[in-house]
Amino acid sequence: MPFFNIPVLAAAVRDPETIPVLVVVMIGLVLVFAILFILIAVIKIQGGLFGSAEKKKKIKSEAKEEITVPIQKAKPQNVPVPPVVEKGIPGEVVAAIVASIDAMSGGAYVLRAVGVHKKRRGAWGTAGVVQSTEPF
Amino acid sequence: MGEFVSTISGIWRDSGFMGLISDWRYLVMLVVGCVLLYLAIVKEFEPLLLLPIGFGMILANLPGGGMIHMELFIYDPDNFDKLAQLGIETATLTEASFPMFGEVLKHGGLADMLYLGVKLGIYPPLIFLGIGTMTDFGPLISNPVSLIMGAAAQLGIFVAFLMARGLNFSGAEAASIGIIGGADGPTAIFLTSKLAPQLLGSIAVAAYSYMALVPVIQPPIMKALTTHKERNVVMKQLRNVSRTEKIVFPVICTLVVCLILPSATPLIGMLMLGNLMRESGVVERINKTAGNELMNIITIFLGISVGCTTQADTFLTMQTLYIIVLGLVAFAFGTAGGVLLGKLLYVITGGKINPLIGSAGVSAVPMAARVSQKVGQKENPHNFLLMHAMGPNVAGVIGSAVAAGILLNIFG
């Protein structure tokens, strides 16, 4: 299709079925990449303007009620030891906890064990506390 | 006695059993609906959508049930007799007369009313609102390169589009089929309801089924396209992202994307509104409602109404078979596109980026990111790619919405 033939282009715009398939694919891919590249530039500018975040940030975790065993600073080890995980805790939850610790500490800490904190309010009790304190 | 027998035989004649006997396709659709229920309940394949879709399919294919009247929404001269039965004058009807919203309000049933939310493009943006409240753009903001991987993973959309055109689907239909490759249910439903509503049922079933099969489809492709050395790359920790950045990002993203591509506004705008509600921290009540109660209500309405569109005469066709095959192609090429770009970035950055996270650009959140984590962990048990993979994963949500906006702009 001649790109500078305005009547042909106008006809194609009125009827998208006549646009060559490869043209649609090219337009689509180029536009997706272009828009996301623009977003990358915007994010980098935004990051530079607002600066990096505070170093220690409280992580919002889905497993807020689980309390991990206190972590100790890692001693130099030749062979990394996997953490001791209480039965019933899915591997993905452990992966998320370890990834969070790793991200926050930069690899300075190693998770030794994961367990569920036994002494806590039941679900109903927790819901009652949340409902009562939520307005505040 | 004669009246008794004739009344009973009249009831039998009008029963659904006679409908099943007269048209075997209804029976097939009932079986397909039961299969979807099995997949949802027993195999737990995307149960939140597949269960209502499967049951909606059963309801729509009970002969004489009259759950939904697709003839009021889609122009098809073959259905004019059904319109005449409803008392609608058909002599002056043209394609521009459809959808017949006034007649839907007069003659429609429950599923017709629920389907209005799909047809008017209301449900998918509201689901995106809920998704936005559950999405953390932190990994994306801390590593903006993830956006490129999210873009590359949209390759599947356009490959499927190309192949669908080769199979003589119209441009609008091919675009609707291609968007399955975005691995985003609401986006697929949004685009299909506008471009090719007659394919909505098939595309929705294909999209949600393949989204549930991501852990099966992706790993072989990821392993085939990467080397052991590449899969073993341990990525540097992500920088911390400030609350200010997380609050500003949804606003800026909306302004940038929607000014360039206004047709993407309903999806991108609602996604970013939901995210802003989450990150601002000052509207916790409506944030919780959007992410829980509202999402659940809309999911029920969407699932039932989409399921009800899967009637035998529109679902049991060669087109559905092509859609199922093309959906798989779209997912495969989307995964490959993301991984290949990941490999390119691995080379460019001197081995700092693990190509496996590229596959997470297929926007099945968070399933695709989990798959990257699992495949990476098989190579190296102490390699934690989950947070790194979340960047391309949420970038894929933005990318698929942008791709949908582009296709809507061209074919809408």
PDB file of N, CA, C and O in Angstrom, chain B residues 290-313:
ATOM      1  N   ALA B 290     -13.036  -2.578  47.154  1.00  0.00           N
ATOM      2  CA  ALA B 290     -12.724  -2.778  45.733  1.00  0.00           C
ATOM      3  C   ALA B 290     -12.002  -4.096  45.507  1.00  0.00           C
ATOM      4  O   ALA B 290     -12.241  -4.784  44.519  1.00  0.00           O
ATOM      5  N   GLY B 291     -11.112  -4.431  46.445  1.00  0.00           N
ATOM      6  CA  GLY B 291     -10.320  -5.634  46.255  1.00  0.00           C
ATOM      7  C   GLY B 291     -11.002  -6.906  46.707  1.00  0.00           C
ATOM      8  O   GLY B 291     -10.572  -7.999  46.364  1.00  0.00           O
ATOM      9  N   ASN B 292     -12.081  -6.775  47.465  1.00  0.00           N
ATOM     10  CA  ASN B 292     -12.750  -7.970  47.974  1.00  0.00           C
ATOM     11  C   ASN B 292     -14.193  -8.070  47.501  1.00  0.00           C
ATOM     12  O   ASN B 292     -14.507  -8.782  46.561  1.00  0.00           O
ATOM     13  N   GLU B 293     -15.072  -7.310  48.178  1.00  0.00           N
ATOM     14  CA  GLU B 293     -16.507  -7.475  47.885  1.00  0.00           C
ATOM     15  C   GLU B 293     -16.848  -7.133  46.443  1.00  0.00           C
ATOM     16  O   GLU B 293     -17.566  -7.888  45.761  1.00  0.00           O
ATOM     17  N   LEU B 294     -16.326  -5.995  45.964  1.00  0.00           N
ATOM     18  CA  LEU B 294     -16.673  -5.578  44.596  1.00  0.00           C
ATOM     19  C   LEU B 294     -16.143  -6.587  43.583  1.00  0.00           C
ATOM     20  O   LEU B 294     -16.852  -6.993  42.655  1.00  0.00           O
ATOM     21  N   MET B 295     -14.882  -6.994  43.761  1.00  0.00           N
ATOM     22  CA  MET B 295     -14.284  -7.985  42.850  1.00  0.00           C
ATOM     23  C   MET B 295     -15.117  -9.257  42.840  1.00  0.00           C
ATOM     24  O   MET B 295     -15.367  -9.849  41.790  1.00  0.00           O
ATOM     25  N   ASN B 296     -15.525  -9.695  44.018  1.00  0.00           N
ATOM     26  CA  ASN B 296     -16.276 -10.949  44.097  1.00  0.00           C
ATOM     27  C   ASN B 296     -17.628 -10.831  43.397  1.00  0.00           C
ATOM     28  O   ASN B 296     -18.057 -11.732  42.677  1.00  0.00           O
ATOM     29  N   ILE B 297     -18.297  -9.696  43.607  1.00  0.00           N
ATOM     30  CA  ILE B 297     -19.614  -9.503  42.972  1.00  0.00           C
ATOM     31  C   ILE B 297     -19.467  -9.479  41.458  1.00  0.00           C
ATOM     32  O   ILE B 297     -20.194 -10.149  40.718  1.00  0.00           O
ATOM     33  N   ILE B 298     -18.509  -8.696  40.991  1.00  0.00           N
ATOM     34  CA  ILE B 298     -18.324  -8.573  39.533  1.00  0.00           C
ATOM     35  C   ILE B 298     -17.891  -9.904  38.937  1.00  0.00           C
ATOM     36  O   ILE B 298     -18.300 -10.268  37.829  1.00  0.00           O
ATOM     37  N   THR B 299     -17.054 -10.646  39.667  1.00  0.00           N
ATOM     38  CA  THR B 299     -16.614 -11.952  39.172  1.00  0.00           C
ATOM     39  C   THR B 299     -17.805 -12.886  38.991  1.00  0.00           C
ATOM     40  O   THR B 299     -17.900 -13.610  37.997  1.00  0.00           O
ATOM     41  N   ILE B 300     -18.729 -12.857  39.956  1.00  0.00           N
ATOM     42  CA  ILE B 300     -19.923 -13.707  39.833  1.00  0.00           C
ATOM     43  C   ILE B 300     -20.728 -13.302  38.600  1.00  0.00           C
ATOM     44  O   ILE B 300     -21.121 -14.128  37.777  1.00  0.00           O
ATOM     45  N   PHE B 301     -20.992 -11.997  38.470  1.00  0.00           N
ATOM     46  CA  PHE B 301     -21.811 -11.520  37.342  1.00  0.00           C
ATOM     47  C   PHE B 301     -21.130 -11.833  36.013  1.00  0.00           C
ATOM     48  O   PHE B 301     -21.771 -12.267  35.053  1.00  0.00           O
ATOM     49  N   LEU B 302     -19.823 -11.588  35.963  1.00  0.00           N
ATOM     50  CA  LEU B 302     -19.091 -11.797  34.721  1.00  0.00           C
ATOM     51  C   LEU B 302     -19.082 -13.263  34.338  1.00  0.00           C
ATOM     52  O   LEU B 302     -19.350 -13.621  33.190  1.00  0.00           O
ATOM     53  N   GLY B 303     -18.780 -14.113  35.314  1.00  0.00           N
ATOM     54  CA  GLY B 303     -18.705 -15.537  35.020  1.00  0.00           C
ATOM     55  C   GLY B 303     -20.028 -16.092  34.528  1.00  0.00           C
ATOM     56  O   GLY B 303     -20.088 -16.797  33.512  1.00  0.00           O
ATOM     57  N   ILE B 304     -21.107 -15.737  35.218  1.00  0.00           N
ATOM     58  CA  ILE B 304     -22.417 -16.261  34.816  1.00  0.00           C
ATOM     59  C   ILE B 304     -22.796 -15.756  33.430  1.00  0.00           C
ATOM     60  O   ILE B 304     -23.223 -16.520  32.556  1.00  0.00           O
ATOM     61  N   SER B 305     -22.631 -14.467  33.202  1.00  0.00           N
ATOM     62  CA  SER B 305     -23.095 -13.910  31.923  1.00  0.00           C
ATOM     63  C   SER B 305     -22.240 -14.411  30.763  1.00  0.00           C
ATOM     64  O   SER B 305     -22.762 -14.710  29.691  1.00  0.00           O
ATOM     65  N   VAL B 306     -20.932 -14.537  30.971  1.00  0.00           N
ATOM     66  CA  VAL B 306     -20.082 -15.070  29.895  1.00  0.00           C
ATOM     67  C   VAL B 306     -20.430 -16.531  29.642  1.00  0.00           C
ATOM     68  O   VAL B 306     -20.530 -16.976  28.495  1.00  0.00           O
ATOM     69  N   GLY B 307     -20.637 -17.282  30.725  1.00  0.00           N
ATOM     70  CA  GLY B 307     -21.007 -18.686  30.554  1.00  0.00           C
ATOM     71  C   GLY B 307     -22.302 -18.843  29.788  1.00  0.00           C
ATOM     72  O   GLY B 307     -22.442 -19.745  28.958  1.00  0.00           O
ATOM     73  N   CYS B 308     -23.241 -17.937  30.044  1.00  0.00           N
ATOM     74  CA  CYS B 308     -24.538 -18.034  29.369  1.00  0.00           C
ATOM     75  C   CYS B 308     -24.454 -17.720  27.877  1.00  0.00           C
ATOM     76  O   CYS B 308     -25.376 -18.034  27.129  1.00  0.00           O
ATOM     77  N   THR B 309     -23.363 -17.100  27.438  1.00  0.00           N
ATOM     78  CA  THR B 309     -23.250 -16.813  26.007  1.00  0.00           C
ATOM     79  C   THR B 309     -22.780 -18.040  25.231  1.00  0.00           C
ATOM     80  O   THR B 309     -22.809 -18.049  24.001  1.00  0.00           O
ATOM     81  N   THR B 310     -22.340 -19.077  25.945  1.00  0.00           N
ATOM     82  CA  THR B 310     -21.774 -20.245  25.262  1.00  0.00           C
ATOM     83  C   THR B 310     -22.881 -21.212  24.874  1.00  0.00           C
ATOM     84  O   THR B 310     -22.993 -22.299  25.418  1.00  0.00           O
ATOM     85  N   GLN B 311     -23.704 -20.775  23.944  1.00  0.00           N
ATOM     86  CA  GLN B 311     -24.772 -21.661  23.490  1.00  0.00           C
ATOM     87  C   GLN B 311     -24.248 -22.583  22.409  1.00  0.00           C
ATOM     88  O   GLN B 311     -23.260 -22.273  21.724  1.00  0.00           O
ATOM     89  N   ALA B 312     -24.930 -23.688  22.235  1.00  0.00           N
ATOM     90  CA  ALA B 312     -24.435 -24.753  21.358  1.00  0.00           C
ATOM     91  C   ALA B 312     -24.171 -24.265  19.942  1.00  0.00           C
ATOM     92  O   ALA B 312     -23.145 -24.603  19.341  1.00  0.00           O
ATOM     93  N   ASP B 313     -25.075 -23.443  19.423  1.00  0.00           N
ATOM     94  CA  ASP B 313     -24.916 -23.079  18.014  1.00  0.00           C
ATOM     95  C   ASP B 313     -23.722 -22.152  17.778  1.00  0.00           C
ATOM     96  O   ASP B 313     -23.215 -22.065  16.660  1.00  0.00           O
TER      97      ASP B 313
END
